[in-house]
XYZ file of N, CA and C in Angstrom:
291
model
N 4.725 -19.173 -9.421
C 4.785 -17.742 -9.665
C 6.131 -17.410 -10.287
N 6.106 -16.555 -11.285
C 7.322 -16.079 -11.927
C 8.152 -15.334 -10.888
N 9.413 -15.698 -10.798
C 10.291 -15.132 -9.785
C 10.452 -13.614 -9.924
N 10.359 -13.100 -11.135
C 10.545 -11.672 -11.369
C 9.231 -10.897 -11.424
N 8.114 -11.569 -11.292
C 6.799 -10.941 -11.382
C 6.304 -10.601 -9.974
N 6.001 -9.326 -9.703
C 5.484 -8.973 -8.382
C 4.149 -9.670 -8.109
N 3.899 -9.966 -6.854
C 2.676 -10.670 -6.461
C 1.423 -9.891 -6.813
N 1.514 -8.581 -6.864
C 0.333 -7.760 -7.117
C -0.041 -7.652 -8.590
N 0.770 -8.188 -9.484
C 0.556 -8.017 -10.921
C -0.847 -8.422 -11.350
N -1.363 -9.512 -10.819
C -2.694 -9.974 -11.216
C -3.802 -8.998 -10.816
N -3.544 -8.172 -9.821
C -4.527 -7.196 -9.338
C -4.115 -5.759 -9.664
N -3.227 -5.593 -10.607
C -2.664 -4.271 -10.913
C -3.744 -3.214 -11.150
N -4.730 -3.526 -11.977
C -5.749 -2.525 -12.304
C -6.559 -2.117 -11.076
N -6.901 -3.060 -10.247
C -7.638 -2.736 -9.018
C -6.782 -1.860 -8.106
N -5.508 -2.184 -8.016
C -4.601 -1.382 -7.185
C -4.471 0.035 -7.738
N -4.349 0.139 -9.046
C -4.240 1.463 -9.656
C -5.506 2.289 -9.420
N -6.678 1.649 -9.465
C -7.931 2.364 -9.165
C -7.929 2.888 -7.730
N -7.489 2.046 -6.809
C -7.440 2.469 -5.400
C -6.487 3.640 -5.221
N -5.336 3.559 -5.869
C -4.361 4.638 -5.746
C -4.856 5.932 -6.385
N -5.611 5.820 -7.458
C -6.195 7.019 -8.069
C -7.219 7.655 -7.124
N -7.973 6.825 -6.394
C -8.910 7.372 -5.411
C -8.163 8.118 -4.312
N -7.060 7.529 -3.851
C -6.253 8.192 -2.821
C -5.690 9.505 -3.373
N -5.228 9.462 -4.608
C -4.722 10.676 -5.244
C -5.809 11.752 -5.278
N -7.027 11.342 -5.568
C -8.152 12.276 -5.560
C -8.392 12.854 -4.175
N -8.234 12.012 -3.155
C -8.396 12.497 -1.780
C -7.339 13.552 -1.461
N -6.113 13.316 -1.892
C -5.036 14.269 -1.624
C -5.282 15.573 -2.386
N -5.737 15.469 -3.616
C -6.084 16.692 -4.361
C -7.211 17.442 -3.649
N -8.163 16.692 -3.104
C -9.238 17.309 -2.328
C -8.699 18.046 -1.110
N -7.689 17.478 -0.474
C -7.050 18.142 0.665
C -6.394 19.450 0.235
N -5.726 19.422 -0.908
C -5.111 20.650 -1.417
C -6.174 21.721 -1.641
N -7.282 21.317 -2.231
C -8.375 22.246 -2.491
C -8.938 22.805 -1.176
N -9.089 21.912 -0.194
C -9.620 22.357 1.095
C -8.717 23.417 1.728
N -7.418 23.185 1.673
C -6.475 24.150 2.247
C -6.518 25.457 1.448
N -6.559 25.338 0.133
C -6.618 26.540 -0.717
C -7.871 27.358 -0.431
N -8.950 26.687 -0.042
C -10.222 27.358 0.227
C -10.414 27.707 1.709
N -9.339 27.555 2.493
C -9.381 27.867 3.929
C -10.480 27.112 4.669
N -10.598 25.822 4.385
C -11.581 24.970 5.059
C -11.190 24.819 6.532
N -12.181 24.685 7.370
C -11.994 24.519 8.814
C -11.015 23.383 9.110
N -10.092 23.638 10.026
C -8.998 22.698 10.328
C -9.476 21.272 10.619
N -10.484 21.146 11.436
C -10.963 19.811 11.825
C -11.493 19.055 10.619
N -12.131 19.742 9.695
C -12.616 19.092 8.479
C -11.446 18.600 7.617
N -10.392 19.401 7.542
C -9.202 18.984 6.787
C -8.570 17.772 7.468
N -8.449 17.818 8.774
C -7.852 16.694 9.512
C -8.663 15.417 9.340
N -9.970 15.541 9.282
C -10.827 14.380 9.060
C -10.499 13.738 7.715
N -10.303 14.572 6.709
C -9.968 14.046 5.381
C -8.547 13.488 5.333
N -7.626 14.085 6.084
C -6.264 13.535 6.180
C -6.331 12.128 6.760
N -7.147 11.962 7.785
C -7.309 10.653 8.410
C -7.862 9.640 7.415
N -8.835 10.044 6.622
C -9.426 9.142 5.623
C -8.397 8.744 4.572
N -7.595 9.693 4.100
C -6.570 9.390 3.101
C -5.501 8.475 3.698
N -5.143 8.719 4.932
C -4.149 7.880 5.615
C -4.657 6.452 5.747
N -5.905 6.288 6.154
C -6.490 4.946 6.281
C -6.537 4.236 4.930
N -6.860 4.987 3.882
C -6.912 4.385 2.548
C -5.534 3.872 2.128
N -4.489 4.643 2.392
C -3.130 4.199 2.053
C -2.714 3.012 2.917
N -3.071 3.039 4.187
C -2.737 1.916 5.064
C -3.433 0.645 4.605
N -4.674 0.763 4.208
C -5.424 -0.384 3.715
C -4.776 -0.947 2.455
N -4.373 -0.059 1.555
C -3.685 -0.483 0.344
C -2.376 -1.202 0.695
N -1.622 -0.635 1.620
C -0.350 -1.234 2.020
C -0.555 -2.635 2.605
N -1.572 -2.798 3.424
C -1.835 -4.110 4.019
C -2.236 -5.134 2.967
N -3.020 -4.700 1.987
C -3.403 -5.617 0.917
C -2.175 -6.034 0.106
N -1.325 -5.073 -0.194
C -0.102 -5.364 -0.944
C 0.802 -6.296 -0.146
N 0.914 -6.060 1.141
C 1.730 -6.918 1.993
C 1.173 -8.338 2.032
N -0.139 -8.460 2.117
C -0.768 -9.780 2.115
C -0.457 -10.525 0.824
N -0.565 -9.815 -0.299
C -0.247 -10.439 -1.586
C 1.218 -10.856 -1.641
N 2.083 -10.006 -1.121
C 3.514 -10.328 -1.115
C 3.775 -11.577 -0.277
N 3.162 -11.633 0.891
C 3.401 -12.775 1.779
C 2.837 -14.058 1.192
N 1.663 -13.992 0.563
C 1.057 -15.210 0.024
C 1.684 -15.631 -1.298
N 2.403 -14.745 -1.941
C 3.037 -15.081 -3.216
C 4.538 -15.190 -3.080
N 5.199 -14.052 -3.123
C 6.670 -14.000 -3.122
C 7.273 -14.684 -1.905
N 6.746 -14.388 -0.736
C 7.321 -14.927 0.492
C 7.140 -16.434 0.588
N 5.952 -16.912 0.267
C 5.692 -18.354 0.311
C 6.597 -19.086 -0.681
N 6.712 -18.548 -1.882
C 7.578 -19.172 -2.887
C 9.027 -19.218 -2.418
N 9.503 -18.129 -1.839
C 10.883 -18.092 -1.359
C 11.083 -19.055 -0.187
N 10.091 -19.141 0.687
C 10.201 -20.051 1.830
C 10.235 -21.503 1.366
N 9.466 -21.809 0.339
C 9.483 -23.175 -0.201
C 10.848 -23.537 -0.770
N 11.530 -22.533 -1.310
C 12.865 -22.780 -1.851
C 13.819 -23.187 -0.729
N 13.582 -22.642 0.455
C 14.309 -23.073 1.638
C 15.773 -22.694 1.694
N 16.217 -21.814 0.869
C 17.624 -21.443 0.887
C 17.794 -20.047 1.470
N 18.926 -19.436 1.195
C 19.188 -18.095 1.707
C 18.171 -17.083 1.184
N 17.663 -17.305 -0.012
C 16.664 -16.399 -0.578
C 15.414 -16.372 0.304
N 15.008 -17.541 0.783
C 13.838 -17.614 1.653
C 14.033 -16.805 2.916
N 15.175 -16.952 3.538
C 15.468 -16.195 4.768
C 15.531 -14.697 4.466
N 16.114 -14.340 3.345
C 16.201 -12.930 2.967
C 14.812 -12.342 2.762
N 13.916 -13.099 2.129
C 12.549 -12.614 1.900
C 11.793 -12.449 3.218
N 12.019 -13.348 4.159
C 11.375 -13.233 5.476
C 11.861 -11.962 6.167
N 13.160 -11.718 6.131
C 13.710 -10.510 6.755
C 13.197 -9.252 6.063
N 13.099 -9.305 4.741
C 12.577 -8.182 3.966
C 11.129 -7.876 4.362
N 10.317 -8.918 4.493
C 8.919 -8.734 4.896
C 8.825 -8.200 6.321
N 9.660 -8.714 7.206
C 9.662 -8.231 8.598
C 10.007 -6.741 8.656
N 10.964 -6.319 7.840
C 11.347 -4.900 7.803
C 10.201 -4.053 7.248
N 9.509 -4.570 6.234
C 8.369 -3.829 5.666
C 7.255 -3.691 6.695
N 6.987 -4.739 7.439
C 5.959 -4.691 8.480
C 6.361 -3.677 9.562
N 7.626 -3.691 9.939
C 8.096 -2.734 10.948
C 7.903 -1.295 10.461
N 8.186 -1.036 9.191
C 7.984 0.312 8.647
C 6.510 0.698 8.685
N 5.632 -0.247 8.349
C 4.199 0.037 8.370
C 3.700 0.331 9.779
N 4.214 -0.422 10.729
C 3.782 -0.246 12.117
C 4.236 1.108 12.655
N 5.420 1.535 12.252
C 5.955 2.827 12.731
C 5.263 4.021 12.069
N 4.669 3.799 10.900
C 4.084 4.947 10.194
C 2.712 5.307 10.710
């Protein structure tokens, strides 16, 4: 893998499609609020948008771990340790969100 190429590059178009769907969900939420939609219905859609973003994040993390992280670990130097710490911090952020 190219050291400067993100792991997700090969799936860029699929990722962009997923993000556009999430963007559509958020626009739908704006419309719901503008139209005074019942609170529980809005919250249901917030939950769906949140799950979609979490799913995207997990897929991106998986790609990062199987690409960038594995490559750095194989190098076995300080870069490998730095990538492991970077991934651990990203996982911690995801868990807290």
